[in-house]
Every structure is written in structure tokens, then in C-alpha cells.
Amino acid sequence: MVEKRYDVAIVGSGFAGALIADSLVSSGLKVVILEAGSGWKSHYGHHRYGK
């Protein structure tokens, strides 16, 4: 098993989480985003969020 280390963990990959992650990565930090959702397929087609 390979151990990975990050500077910042962001919970939630919504608009705000992605925007903050992009900013932090641009400043040189190692970022991981944690998401409990079922994946992109549930959002495909722009139906109600999570449906």
C-alpha cells in the first residue's frame, strides 16, 4: 500500500469545493476532494441535483 499525503482535504466536490480546490492547487498545495455521492452519472443531464 502506498501512503499518500495531502496538505488540504476538501469535503464535497460541488461548485464551492471545486473552486477552492482549484485555487489551492494553483498555489502549489496538494489537495484531495472527498465525495460521498454516487458519482457523475447521477448529475448527468442536469436533472434535479442528486436524482
Short mmCIF file of C-alpha atoms in Angstrom, two decimals:
data_model
loop_
_atom_site.label_atom_id
_atom_site.label_comp_id
_atom_site.label_asym_id
_atom_site.label_seq_id
_atom_site.Cartn_x
_atom_site.Cartn_y
_atom_site.Cartn_z
CA MET A 1 0.00 0.00 0.00
CA VAL A 2 1.31 3.42 -0.95
CA GLU A 3 0.84 6.19 1.59
CA LYS A 4 -0.31 9.49 0.12
CA ARG A 5 -0.07 12.81 1.94
CA TYR A 6 -2.04 15.95 1.21
CA ASP A 7 -1.90 19.49 2.52
CA VAL A 8 -5.67 20.00 2.40
CA ALA A 9 -8.75 17.74 2.39
CA ILE A 10 -11.97 19.24 0.99
CA VAL A 11 -15.26 17.56 1.81
CA GLY A 12 -17.69 17.89 -1.09
CA SER A 13 -16.98 18.31 -4.79
CA GLY A 14 -19.73 20.81 -5.53
CA PHE A 15 -19.10 24.20 -7.10
CA ALA A 16 -17.53 25.76 -3.98
CA GLY A 17 -15.35 22.72 -3.23
CA ALA A 18 -14.07 22.58 -6.80
CA LEU A 19 -13.42 26.32 -6.90
CA ILE A 20 -11.46 26.25 -3.64
CA ALA A 21 -9.54 23.13 -4.73
CA ASP A 22 -8.53 24.82 -7.98
CA SER A 23 -7.28 27.87 -6.11
CA LEU A 24 -5.31 25.80 -3.60
CA VAL A 25 -3.73 23.59 -6.28
CA SER A 26 -2.77 26.72 -8.24
CA SER A 27 -0.95 27.96 -5.15
CA GLY A 28 1.09 24.72 -5.00
CA LEU A 29 -0.75 22.74 -2.33
CA LYS A 30 -1.60 19.03 -2.62
CA VAL A 31 -5.38 18.68 -2.39
CA VAL A 32 -7.74 15.72 -2.07
CA ILE A 33 -11.51 16.06 -2.53
CA LEU A 34 -13.76 13.64 -0.66
CA GLU A 35 -17.24 12.99 -2.05
CA ALA A 36 -19.95 10.69 -0.72
CA GLY A 37 -22.16 10.95 -3.81
CA SER A 38 -22.78 8.15 -6.25
CA GLY A 39 -20.71 9.75 -9.00
CA TRP A 40 -21.17 11.87 -12.09
CA LYS A 41 -23.91 9.71 -13.60
CA SER A 42 -26.45 10.93 -11.02
CA HIS A 43 -25.90 14.51 -12.23
CA TYR A 44 -25.74 13.82 -15.94
CA GLY A 45 -28.38 15.62 -17.98
CA HIS A 46 -28.82 18.41 -15.41
CA HIS A 47 -31.81 16.84 -13.67
CA ARG A 48 -32.50 17.77 -10.06
CA TYR A 49 -29.25 17.55 -8.11
CA GLY A 50 -28.68 14.01 -6.84
CA LYS A 51 -31.66 12.49 -8.64
#
